[in-house]
Amino acid sequence: MDPTLVKMALGGLALLGCIGLFFGIGLALAAHKFSVEVNPKVEEVKEVLAGAQ
Amino acid sequence: MSASRFKIASLIACIAVGAVVLSQVCWAGLANRFIQKTAFKGKHDILISFAAPVDKDWALNKANFRVYEEPDPDIKLPISKISLGPDNKSLILHFDEELNQSQPHVVVIKNIRSRGKNLGTAMVKAKKLYLGFLFSIFIGAMLIHNFVFTKYLGLCVFFGTSQKRSTAVGMGVTFTIVMVASAMMSWFLYQFVLKPFHLDYLQIIVFIGLVSLSVQAVDTILRKVNPILFKAFGVYLVLVIANCIILAVPLILADNEYNAAESFMLALGAGLGFLVALFLMSSVRERLELANVPPTYRGLPIAFVVAGLFALAFLGFSGMSIF
């Protein structure tokens, strides 16, 4: 296989991985910073209800 | 004593220099202000219009004009003919070669003579109307190449959310915001990451990721910052991901090598075009609820027929060009 192509593919993989990591961390931080408290009882009640829909 | 004299002398020198500079500026300004408009006219001509009639023998002398493209001042473009307007207030410079209108052209006009008076030398620029170009991108994306009615993109969301007018407007506004955000991000990533690293072939994957990223980010932030707006828009935000217009716009602007301002205008035009389409469609569908539609056509089939009629109406815009 052509080494330049392999190099290009690996470079792309690394770069996209970096972009993904960067934005992923960014989103995680945003989710942390803008977190909204949800009453845990809402989930509990939803669990108990019959969930046909 | 000598110190104060020196101060006075330097003050006078300063005033003198200032006066000379000011008079030069005014002088150049006078000659420049005498020229009202410089513009391209057709592919071979540059039109110059003056505030008052100029002398004919001065105007027809080719040596008084020097034209070059802004980046290369030493390549003088040869003027083949000069023609003066009927009232001597405008003249047209003809060139044998086609002018490269994507570059601004500098026109140096020497010793302008009007009614026997020498008004000095002016340096003006002829360039394509850039704001006009931006506006034409905007109107083009919104009406002439409306993404829904002439390109048939984003139809699933279009039919899904156009049953009620309030829903349609909410979806359109949310869509426009997300569209502009994700288009600007994908423009940046394409120009500064994908292109320099020769990864253009990955553009679709990257743009899909960016769209979902911007939707997720808007969702997270809006939930905290403005819960009321979130309640109104939250449902449609997820639908935006499933829209193909939001992917088409980054691909188009990557293809056309648009710059930041042009990308912004394209994204805004596409978003507002979608809003217009949704609004028109929902208004008609609200009326259709009351109409006597044959049972087989009720619901989606008649909506497709209406969309086809709208597409025919939007065909009227096709071939239009602004500026």
mmCIF file of C-alpha atoms in Angstrom:
data_model
loop_
_atom_site.group_PDB
_atom_site.id
_atom_site.type_symbol
_atom_site.label_atom_id
_atom_site.label_comp_id
_atom_site.label_asym_id
_atom_site.label_seq_id
_atom_site.Cartn_x
_atom_site.Cartn_y
_atom_site.Cartn_z
ATOM 1 C CA MET A 1 0.000 0.000 0.000
ATOM 2 C CA ASP A 2 1.124 3.527 -0.739
ATOM 3 C CA PRO A 3 2.793 4.919 2.410
ATOM 4 C CA THR A 4 1.570 8.466 1.720
ATOM 5 C CA LEU A 5 -2.023 7.245 1.748
ATOM 6 C CA VAL A 6 -1.451 5.394 5.017
ATOM 7 C CA LYS A 7 0.125 8.511 6.473
ATOM 8 C CA MET A 8 -2.800 10.633 5.325
ATOM 9 C CA ALA A 9 -5.345 8.217 6.774
ATOM 10 C CA LEU A 10 -3.529 8.012 10.088
ATOM 11 C CA GLY A 11 -3.187 11.801 10.180
ATOM 12 C CA GLY A 12 -6.898 12.166 9.537
ATOM 13 C CA LEU A 13 -7.682 9.662 12.258
ATOM 14 C CA ALA A 14 -5.497 11.487 14.747
ATOM 15 C CA LEU A 15 -6.857 14.919 13.798
ATOM 16 C CA LEU A 16 -10.495 13.871 13.915
ATOM 17 C CA GLY A 17 -9.827 12.131 17.224
ATOM 18 C CA CYS A 18 -8.382 15.363 18.593
ATOM 19 C CA ILE A 19 -11.335 17.408 17.309
ATOM 20 C CA GLY A 20 -13.757 14.906 18.806
ATOM 21 C CA LEU A 21 -11.954 14.899 22.134
ATOM 22 C CA PHE A 22 -11.820 18.688 22.188
ATOM 23 C CA PHE A 23 -15.501 19.159 21.471
ATOM 24 C CA GLY A 24 -16.443 16.271 23.739
ATOM 25 C CA ILE A 25 -14.633 17.849 26.669
ATOM 26 C CA GLY A 26 -16.193 21.175 25.755
ATOM 27 C CA LEU A 27 -19.687 19.687 25.777
ATOM 28 C CA ALA A 28 -19.027 17.880 29.055
ATOM 29 C CA LEU A 29 -17.851 21.108 30.661
ATOM 30 C CA ALA A 30 -20.881 22.955 29.283
ATOM 31 C CA ALA A 31 -23.187 20.247 30.598
ATOM 32 C CA HIS A 32 -21.513 20.555 33.978
ATOM 33 C CA LYS A 33 -21.635 24.332 34.037
ATOM 34 C CA PHE A 34 -25.204 24.620 32.788
ATOM 35 C CA SER A 35 -26.525 21.642 34.721
ATOM 36 C CA VAL A 36 -30.158 21.843 35.806
ATOM 37 C CA GLU A 37 -31.272 20.088 38.964
ATOM 38 C CA VAL A 38 -34.050 17.646 38.271
ATOM 39 C CA ASN A 39 -36.213 16.410 41.086
ATOM 40 C CA PRO A 40 -35.303 12.673 41.478
ATOM 41 C CA LYS A 41 -38.863 11.906 42.458
ATOM 42 C CA VAL A 42 -39.979 12.657 38.881
ATOM 43 C CA GLU A 43 -37.959 9.687 37.639
ATOM 44 C CA GLU A 44 -39.235 7.456 40.445
ATOM 45 C CA VAL A 45 -42.841 8.265 39.687
ATOM 46 C CA LYS A 46 -42.223 7.667 35.981
ATOM 47 C CA GLU A 47 -40.729 4.257 36.790
ATOM 48 C CA VAL A 48 -43.801 3.237 38.769
ATOM 49 C CA LEU A 49 -46.291 4.360 36.107
ATOM 50 C CA ALA A 50 -47.344 1.973 33.390
ATOM 51 C CA GLY A 51 -45.151 2.961 30.443
ATOM 52 C CA ALA A 52 -47.126 1.894 27.421
ATOM 53 C CA GLN A 53 -46.410 5.176 25.616
ATOM 54 C CA MET B 1 15.289 83.039 27.231
ATOM 55 C CA SER B 2 16.729 80.959 24.453
ATOM 56 C CA ALA B 3 14.680 77.997 25.595
ATOM 57 C CA SER B 4 11.390 79.891 25.211
ATOM 58 C CA ARG B 5 12.475 81.175 21.816
ATOM 59 C CA PHE B 6 13.204 77.627 20.776
ATOM 60 C CA LYS B 7 9.745 76.596 21.970
ATOM 61 C CA ILE B 8 8.104 79.357 19.936
ATOM 62 C CA ALA B 9 10.136 78.452 16.868
ATOM 63 C CA SER B 10 9.237 74.777 17.147
ATOM 64 C CA LEU B 11 5.569 75.703 17.643
ATOM 65 C CA ILE B 12 5.614 77.809 14.486
ATOM 66 C CA ALA B 13 7.342 75.000 12.596
ATOM 67 C CA CYS B 14 4.734 72.547 13.806
ATOM 68 C CA ILE B 15 1.900 74.830 12.699
ATOM 69 C CA ALA B 16 3.532 75.341 9.308
ATOM 70 C CA VAL B 17 4.009 71.601 8.755
ATOM 71 C CA GLY B 18 0.459 70.967 9.905
ATOM 72 C CA ALA B 19 -0.901 73.592 7.534
ATOM 73 C CA VAL B 20 1.030 72.122 4.613
ATOM 74 C CA VAL B 21 -0.170 68.587 5.411
ATOM 75 C CA LEU B 22 -3.729 69.796 5.874
ATOM 76 C CA SER B 23 -3.706 71.719 2.609
ATOM 77 C CA GLN B 24 -2.315 68.643 0.830
ATOM 78 C CA VAL B 25 -5.062 66.500 2.313
ATOM 79 C CA CYS B 26 -7.690 69.071 1.339
ATOM 80 C CA TRP B 27 -6.195 69.375 -2.115
ATOM 81 C CA ALA B 28 -6.248 65.626 -2.688
ATOM 82 C CA GLY B 29 -9.702 65.513 -1.123
ATOM 83 C CA LEU B 30 -10.900 68.211 -3.522
ATOM 84 C CA ALA B 31 -9.786 66.291 -6.577
ATOM 85 C CA ASN B 32 -11.145 63.041 -5.172
ATOM 86 C CA ARG B 33 -14.422 64.639 -4.234
ATOM 87 C CA PHE B 34 -14.805 65.978 -7.744
ATOM 88 C CA ILE B 35 -15.199 62.371 -8.886
ATOM 89 C CA GLN B 36 -18.594 61.118 -7.951
ATOM 90 C CA LYS B 37 -18.547 57.531 -9.088
ATOM 91 C CA THR B 38 -16.142 54.994 -10.450
ATOM 92 C CA ALA B 39 -17.606 51.666 -11.461
ATOM 93 C CA PHE B 40 -17.241 48.758 -13.837
ATOM 94 C CA LYS B 41 -19.540 48.920 -16.798
ATOM 95 C CA GLY B 42 -19.770 45.681 -18.724
ATOM 96 C CA LYS B 43 -16.688 43.523 -19.099
ATOM 97 C CA HIS B 44 -14.427 45.980 -20.898
ATOM 98 C CA ASP B 45 -15.309 49.423 -19.564
ATOM 99 C CA ILE B 46 -14.867 51.583 -16.494
ATOM 100 C CA LEU B 47 -17.289 54.444 -15.977
ATOM 101 C CA ILE B 48 -16.178 57.622 -14.227
ATOM 102 C CA SER B 49 -18.605 60.401 -13.451
ATOM 103 C CA PHE B 50 -17.656 63.926 -12.356
ATOM 104 C CA ALA B 51 -19.429 66.547 -10.290
ATOM 105 C CA ALA B 52 -19.183 69.152 -13.082
ATOM 106 C CA PRO B 53 -18.417 69.124 -16.828
ATOM 107 C CA VAL B 54 -14.751 68.509 -17.651
ATOM 108 C CA ASP B 55 -12.784 69.954 -20.562
ATOM 109 C CA LYS B 56 -13.061 67.843 -23.670
ATOM 110 C CA ASP B 57 -9.465 68.035 -24.875
ATOM 111 C CA TRP B 58 -8.260 67.035 -21.404
ATOM 112 C CA ALA B 59 -10.691 64.160 -21.083
ATOM 113 C CA LEU B 60 -9.850 62.593 -24.446
ATOM 114 C CA ASN B 61 -6.101 62.479 -23.726
ATOM 115 C CA LYS B 62 -5.178 58.919 -22.750
ATOM 116 C CA ALA B 63 -2.031 60.105 -20.963
ATOM 117 C CA ASN B 64 -4.176 61.632 -18.222
ATOM 118 C CA PHE B 65 -5.446 58.250 -17.050
ATOM 119 C CA ARG B 66 -3.567 55.400 -15.499
ATOM 120 C CA VAL B 67 -5.400 52.189 -14.592
ATOM 121 C CA TYR B 68 -4.029 49.179 -12.792
ATOM 122 C CA GLU B 69 -5.225 46.306 -10.657
ATOM 123 C CA GLU B 70 -4.740 47.079 -6.985
ATOM 124 C CA PRO B 71 -2.266 44.249 -6.180
ATOM 125 C CA ASP B 72 0.053 45.053 -9.130
ATOM 126 C CA PRO B 73 0.581 48.799 -9.433
ATOM 127 C CA ASP B 74 3.334 48.423 -12.029
ATOM 128 C CA ILE B 75 1.215 46.635 -14.624
ATOM 129 C CA LYS B 76 -0.564 49.429 -16.431
ATOM 130 C CA LEU B 77 -3.673 48.394 -18.308
ATOM 131 C CA PRO B 78 -3.732 49.849 -21.830
ATOM 132 C CA ILE B 79 -6.745 52.052 -22.559
ATOM 133 C CA SER B 80 -7.991 51.586 -26.100
ATOM 134 C CA LYS B 81 -10.512 54.407 -26.292
ATOM 135 C CA ILE B 82 -12.088 57.126 -24.181
ATOM 136 C CA SER B 83 -15.618 58.266 -24.816
ATOM 137 C CA LEU B 84 -17.152 61.297 -23.178
ATOM 138 C CA GLY B 85 -20.806 61.478 -22.153
ATOM 139 C CA PRO B 86 -23.133 64.004 -23.826
ATOM 140 C CA ASP B 87 -23.010 66.489 -20.920
ATOM 141 C CA ASN B 88 -19.217 66.106 -20.458
ATOM 142 C CA LYS B 89 -19.866 64.960 -16.888
ATOM 143 C CA SER B 90 -19.093 61.289 -17.367
ATOM 144 C CA LEU B 91 -16.580 59.359 -19.378
ATOM 145 C CA ILE B 92 -16.013 55.727 -20.183
ATOM 146 C CA LEU B 93 -12.590 54.133 -20.460
ATOM 147 C CA HIS B 94 -12.603 51.247 -22.922
ATOM 148 C CA PHE B 95 -10.131 48.390 -22.657
ATOM 149 C CA ASP B 96 -9.326 45.773 -25.288
ATOM 150 C CA GLU B 97 -8.749 43.056 -22.716
ATOM 151 C CA GLU B 98 -11.438 41.808 -20.392
ATOM 152 C CA LEU B 99 -11.136 43.331 -16.926
ATOM 153 C CA ASN B 100 -10.678 41.013 -13.991
ATOM 154 C CA GLN B 101 -13.527 42.374 -11.906
ATOM 155 C CA SER B 102 -12.765 40.267 -8.836
ATOM 156 C CA GLN B 103 -9.848 42.656 -8.199
ATOM 157 C CA PRO B 104 -10.423 46.333 -7.387
ATOM 158 C CA HIS B 105 -8.961 48.584 -10.081
ATOM 159 C CA VAL B 106 -7.187 51.812 -9.208
ATOM 160 C CA VAL B 107 -7.715 54.724 -11.576
ATOM 161 C CA VAL B 108 -5.259 57.629 -11.311
ATOM 162 C CA ILE B 109 -6.635 60.737 -12.976
ATOM 163 C CA LYS B 110 -4.005 63.428 -13.542
ATOM 164 C CA ASN B 111 -4.611 67.189 -13.452
ATOM 165 C CA ILE B 112 -8.350 67.159 -13.851
ATOM 166 C CA ARG B 113 -9.390 70.202 -15.868
ATOM 167 C CA SER B 114 -12.862 71.589 -15.517
ATOM 168 C CA ARG B 115 -13.839 74.923 -17.102
ATOM 169 C CA GLY B 116 -10.153 75.701 -17.682
ATOM 170 C CA LYS B 117 -9.213 75.182 -14.035
ATOM 171 C CA ASN B 118 -6.753 72.563 -12.837
ATOM 172 C CA LEU B 119 -8.283 70.595 -9.958
ATOM 173 C CA GLY B 120 -5.324 68.351 -9.217
ATOM 174 C CA THR B 121 -4.785 64.637 -9.365
ATOM 175 C CA ALA B 122 -7.243 62.081 -8.054
ATOM 176 C CA MET B 123 -6.849 58.432 -7.240
ATOM 177 C CA VAL B 124 -10.045 56.416 -7.154
ATOM 178 C CA LYS B 125 -10.974 52.769 -7.030
ATOM 179 C CA ALA B 126 -13.458 50.849 -9.123
ATOM 180 C CA LYS B 127 -14.698 47.715 -7.501
ATOM 181 C CA LYS B 128 -17.602 45.379 -7.583
ATOM 182 C CA LEU B 129 -20.321 46.259 -5.098
ATOM 183 C CA TYR B 130 -19.303 43.948 -2.272
ATOM 184 C CA LEU B 131 -22.291 44.583 -0.013
ATOM 185 C CA GLY B 132 -24.456 44.030 -3.050
ATOM 186 C CA PHE B 133 -22.770 40.689 -3.602
ATOM 187 C CA LEU B 134 -23.439 39.677 0.018
ATOM 188 C CA PHE B 135 -27.050 40.766 -0.348
ATOM 189 C CA SER B 136 -27.420 38.746 -3.517
ATOM 190 C CA ILE B 137 -26.115 35.640 -1.720
ATOM 191 C CA PHE B 138 -28.671 36.255 1.008
ATOM 192 C CA ILE B 139 -31.638 36.777 -1.304
ATOM 193 C CA GLY B 140 -30.447 33.939 -3.504
ATOM 194 C CA ALA B 141 -30.419 31.462 -0.625
ATOM 195 C CA MET B 142 -33.714 32.740 0.723
ATOM 196 C CA LEU B 143 -35.879 33.053 -2.387
ATOM 197 C CA ILE B 144 -34.218 32.317 -5.700
ATOM 198 C CA HIS B 145 -32.662 29.006 -4.671
ATOM 199 C CA ASN B 146 -35.004 28.358 -1.760
ATOM 200 C CA PHE B 147 -33.797 25.108 -0.261
ATOM 201 C CA VAL B 148 -37.247 23.630 0.226
ATOM 202 C CA PHE B 149 -39.021 24.705 -2.940
ATOM 203 C CA THR B 150 -36.279 24.599 -5.552
ATOM 204 C CA LYS B 151 -33.798 22.094 -4.123
ATOM 205 C CA TYR B 152 -36.298 19.814 -2.336
ATOM 206 C CA LEU B 153 -34.175 19.507 0.794
ATOM 207 C CA GLY B 154 -35.394 19.137 4.362
ATOM 208 C CA LEU B 155 -38.808 17.874 3.306
ATOM 209 C CA CYS B 156 -39.352 15.500 6.245
ATOM 210 C CA VAL B 157 -39.096 18.256 8.823
ATOM 211 C CA PHE B 158 -40.931 20.610 6.477
ATOM 212 C CA PHE B 159 -44.002 18.384 6.307
ATOM 213 C CA GLY B 160 -43.702 17.252 9.901
ATOM 214 C CA THR B 161 -43.817 20.675 11.521
ATOM 215 C CA SER B 162 -45.980 22.715 9.166
ATOM 216 C CA GLN B 163 -49.378 21.708 10.513
ATOM 217 C CA LYS B 164 -49.744 24.632 12.901
ATOM 218 C CA ARG B 165 -48.483 28.144 12.361
ATOM 219 C CA SER B 166 -47.029 28.554 15.853
ATOM 220 C CA THR B 167 -45.133 25.272 15.532
ATOM 221 C CA ALA B 168 -43.839 26.268 12.119
ATOM 222 C CA VAL B 169 -42.522 29.630 13.294
ATOM 223 C CA GLY B 170 -40.890 28.065 16.356
ATOM 224 C CA MET B 171 -39.181 25.476 14.223
ATOM 225 C CA GLY B 172 -38.060 28.082 11.676
ATOM 226 C CA VAL B 173 -36.512 30.361 14.289
ATOM 227 C CA THR B 174 -34.747 27.505 16.085
ATOM 228 C CA PHE B 175 -33.507 26.220 12.776
ATOM 229 C CA THR B 176 -32.113 29.596 11.727
ATOM 230 C CA ILE B 177 -30.160 29.981 14.980
ATOM 231 C CA VAL B 178 -28.666 26.503 14.840
ATOM 232 C CA MET B 179 -27.999 26.858 11.129
ATOM 233 C CA VAL B 180 -25.959 30.036 11.500
ATOM 234 C CA ALA B 181 -23.989 28.648 14.462
ATOM 235 C CA SER B 182 -23.130 25.366 12.812
ATOM 236 C CA ALA B 183 -22.376 26.922 9.416
ATOM 237 C CA MET B 184 -19.890 29.356 10.941
ATOM 238 C CA MET B 185 -18.229 26.542 12.875
ATOM 239 C CA SER B 186 -18.000 24.303 9.860
ATOM 240 C CA TRP B 187 -16.645 27.176 7.753
ATOM 241 C CA PHE B 188 -13.899 27.717 10.321
ATOM 242 C CA LEU B 189 -13.077 24.032 10.614
ATOM 243 C CA TYR B 190 -13.076 23.538 6.859
ATOM 244 C CA GLN B 191 -10.851 26.521 6.091
ATOM 245 C CA PHE B 192 -8.385 26.192 8.939
ATOM 246 C CA VAL B 193 -8.278 22.478 9.742
ATOM 247 C CA LEU B 194 -9.575 20.283 6.950
ATOM 248 C CA LYS B 195 -8.056 22.155 4.017
ATOM 249 C CA PRO B 196 -4.543 22.681 5.405
ATOM 250 C CA PHE B 197 -4.318 18.992 6.357
ATOM 251 C CA HIS B 198 -5.773 17.767 3.038
ATOM 252 C CA LEU B 199 -8.712 16.107 4.724
ATOM 253 C CA ASP B 200 -11.416 17.623 2.486
ATOM 254 C CA TYR B 201 -12.731 14.152 1.727
ATOM 255 C CA LEU B 202 -13.895 13.825 5.340
ATOM 256 C CA GLN B 203 -16.048 16.952 5.144
ATOM 257 C CA ILE B 204 -19.426 15.191 5.326
ATOM 258 C CA ILE B 205 -18.512 13.257 8.489
ATOM 259 C CA VAL B 206 -17.043 16.332 10.151
ATOM 260 C CA PHE B 207 -20.061 18.483 9.245
ATOM 261 C CA ILE B 208 -22.505 15.888 10.601
ATOM 262 C CA GLY B 209 -20.554 15.843 13.843
ATOM 263 C CA LEU B 210 -20.562 19.631 13.998
ATOM 264 C CA VAL B 211 -24.304 19.856 13.453
ATOM 265 C CA SER B 212 -25.035 17.433 16.266
ATOM 266 C CA LEU B 213 -22.503 19.237 18.417
ATOM 267 C CA SER B 214 -24.137 22.619 17.896
ATOM 268 C CA VAL B 215 -27.603 21.180 18.486
ATOM 269 C CA GLN B 216 -26.436 19.539 21.698
ATOM 270 C CA ALA B 217 -24.682 22.715 22.828
ATOM 271 C CA VAL B 218 -27.719 24.909 22.139
ATOM 272 C CA ASP B 219 -29.891 22.355 23.941
ATOM 273 C CA THR B 220 -27.654 22.296 27.036
ATOM 274 C CA ILE B 221 -27.187 26.027 27.257
ATOM 275 C CA LEU B 222 -30.780 26.992 26.483
ATOM 276 C CA ARG B 223 -32.102 24.560 29.104
ATOM 277 C CA LYS B 224 -30.289 26.492 31.810
ATOM 278 C CA VAL B 225 -30.220 30.037 30.478
ATOM 279 C CA ASN B 226 -33.764 30.417 29.214
ATOM 280 C CA PRO B 227 -36.100 27.601 30.292
ATOM 281 C CA ILE B 228 -39.144 29.300 28.768
ATOM 282 C CA LEU B 229 -37.527 29.477 25.348
ATOM 283 C CA PHE B 230 -36.318 25.922 25.855
ATOM 284 C CA LYS B 231 -39.865 24.730 26.478
ATOM 285 C CA ALA B 232 -40.936 26.402 23.255
ATOM 286 C CA PHE B 233 -38.014 25.223 21.113
ATOM 287 C CA GLY B 234 -36.880 22.045 22.853
ATOM 288 C CA VAL B 235 -38.941 19.675 20.742
ATOM 289 C CA TYR B 236 -37.727 21.075 17.438
ATOM 290 C CA LEU B 237 -34.081 21.238 18.427
ATOM 291 C CA VAL B 238 -33.754 17.480 18.110
ATOM 292 C CA LEU B 239 -35.547 17.586 14.771
ATOM 293 C CA VAL B 240 -32.962 20.023 13.420
ATOM 294 C CA ILE B 241 -30.378 17.210 13.356
ATOM 295 C CA ALA B 242 -32.592 15.261 10.987
ATOM 296 C CA ASN B 243 -32.712 18.155 8.512
ATOM 297 C CA CYS B 244 -30.649 17.912 5.370
ATOM 298 C CA ILE B 245 -30.495 21.688 4.721
ATOM 299 C CA ILE B 246 -28.275 22.051 7.740
ATOM 300 C CA LEU B 247 -25.811 19.671 6.114
ATOM 301 C CA ALA B 248 -26.227 21.085 2.610
ATOM 302 C CA VAL B 249 -25.195 24.623 3.566
ATOM 303 C CA PRO B 250 -21.708 23.711 4.914
ATOM 304 C CA LEU B 251 -21.121 21.547 1.855
ATOM 305 C CA ILE B 252 -22.143 24.385 -0.486
ATOM 306 C CA LEU B 253 -19.949 26.938 1.212
ATOM 307 C CA ALA B 254 -17.021 24.527 1.238
ATOM 308 C CA ASP B 255 -17.543 23.959 -2.478
ATOM 309 C CA ASN B 256 -17.759 27.657 -3.328
ATOM 310 C CA GLU B 257 -14.843 28.679 -1.079
ATOM 311 C CA TYR B 258 -16.928 31.375 0.590
ATOM 312 C CA ASN B 259 -15.328 33.648 3.200
ATOM 313 C CA ALA B 260 -16.757 34.266 6.662
ATOM 314 C CA ALA B 261 -19.182 37.056 5.716
ATOM 315 C CA GLU B 262 -20.451 35.196 2.653
ATOM 316 C CA SER B 263 -20.913 32.003 4.682
ATOM 317 C CA PHE B 264 -22.854 33.923 7.285
ATOM 318 C CA MET B 265 -25.146 35.419 4.645
ATOM 319 C CA LEU B 266 -25.708 32.028 2.996
ATOM 320 C CA ALA B 267 -26.556 30.388 6.340
ATOM 321 C CA LEU B 268 -28.872 33.220 7.347
ATOM 322 C CA GLY B 269 -30.569 33.168 3.949
ATOM 323 C CA ALA B 270 -31.037 29.409 4.083
ATOM 324 C CA GLY B 271 -32.475 29.588 7.607
ATOM 325 C CA LEU B 272 -34.851 32.441 6.816
ATOM 326 C CA GLY B 273 -35.823 30.758 3.549
ATOM 327 C CA PHE B 274 -36.811 27.680 5.515
ATOM 328 C CA LEU B 275 -38.763 29.889 7.926
ATOM 329 C CA VAL B 276 -40.593 31.524 5.013
ATOM 330 C CA ALA B 277 -41.374 28.136 3.472
ATOM 331 C CA LEU B 278 -42.669 26.756 6.785
ATOM 332 C CA PHE B 279 -44.757 29.849 7.430
ATOM 333 C CA LEU B 280 -46.370 29.820 3.976
ATOM 334 C CA MET B 281 -47.036 26.098 4.148
ATOM 335 C CA SER B 282 -48.513 26.176 7.654
ATOM 336 C CA SER B 283 -50.816 29.057 6.729
ATOM 337 C CA VAL B 284 -52.164 27.053 3.800
ATOM 338 C CA ARG B 285 -52.476 23.868 5.828
ATOM 339 C CA GLU B 286 -54.443 25.648 8.541
ATOM 340 C CA ARG B 287 -56.890 26.756 5.867
ATOM 341 C CA LEU B 288 -56.949 23.268 4.371
ATOM 342 C CA GLU B 289 -58.333 21.913 7.638
ATOM 343 C CA LEU B 290 -61.556 23.723 6.812
ATOM 344 C CA ALA B 291 -61.607 22.826 3.128
ATOM 345 C CA ASN B 292 -63.549 19.989 1.614
ATOM 346 C CA VAL B 293 -60.689 17.738 0.528
ATOM 347 C CA PRO B 294 -61.475 14.308 -0.984
ATOM 348 C CA PRO B 295 -60.831 11.595 1.633
ATOM 349 C CA THR B 296 -57.949 9.998 -0.264
ATOM 350 C CA TYR B 297 -56.123 13.308 -0.438
ATOM 351 C CA ARG B 298 -56.532 14.302 3.200
ATOM 352 C CA GLY B 299 -53.372 14.934 5.215
ATOM 353 C CA LEU B 300 -50.009 14.396 3.593
ATOM 354 C CA PRO B 301 -51.052 13.935 -0.084
ATOM 355 C CA ILE B 302 -52.719 17.339 -0.317
ATOM 356 C CA ALA B 303 -49.729 18.834 1.505
ATOM 357 C CA PHE B 304 -47.455 17.485 -1.223
ATOM 358 C CA VAL B 305 -49.730 18.954 -3.882
ATOM 359 C CA VAL B 306 -49.630 22.338 -2.144
ATOM 360 C CA ALA B 307 -45.847 22.136 -1.836
ATOM 361 C CA GLY B 308 -45.667 21.450 -5.556
ATOM 362 C CA LEU B 309 -47.783 24.536 -6.274
ATOM 363 C CA PHE B 310 -45.510 26.612 -4.042
ATOM 364 C CA ALA B 311 -42.492 25.234 -5.884
ATOM 365 C CA LEU B 312 -44.094 26.328 -9.182
ATOM 366 C CA ALA B 313 -44.651 29.793 -7.734
ATOM 367 C CA PHE B 314 -41.027 29.978 -6.570
ATOM 368 C CA LEU B 315 -39.967 28.996 -10.082
ATOM 369 C CA GLY B 316 -40.883 32.568 -10.928
ATOM 370 C CA PHE B 317 -37.778 33.713 -9.068
ATOM 371 C CA SER B 318 -35.470 31.438 -11.036
ATOM 372 C CA GLY B 319 -32.950 33.063 -13.317
ATOM 373 C CA MET B 320 -33.240 36.322 -11.418
ATOM 374 C CA SER B 321 -29.957 37.983 -10.618
ATOM 375 C CA ILE B 322 -29.360 40.905 -8.310
ATOM 376 C CA PHE B 323 -26.432 43.207 -9.057
#
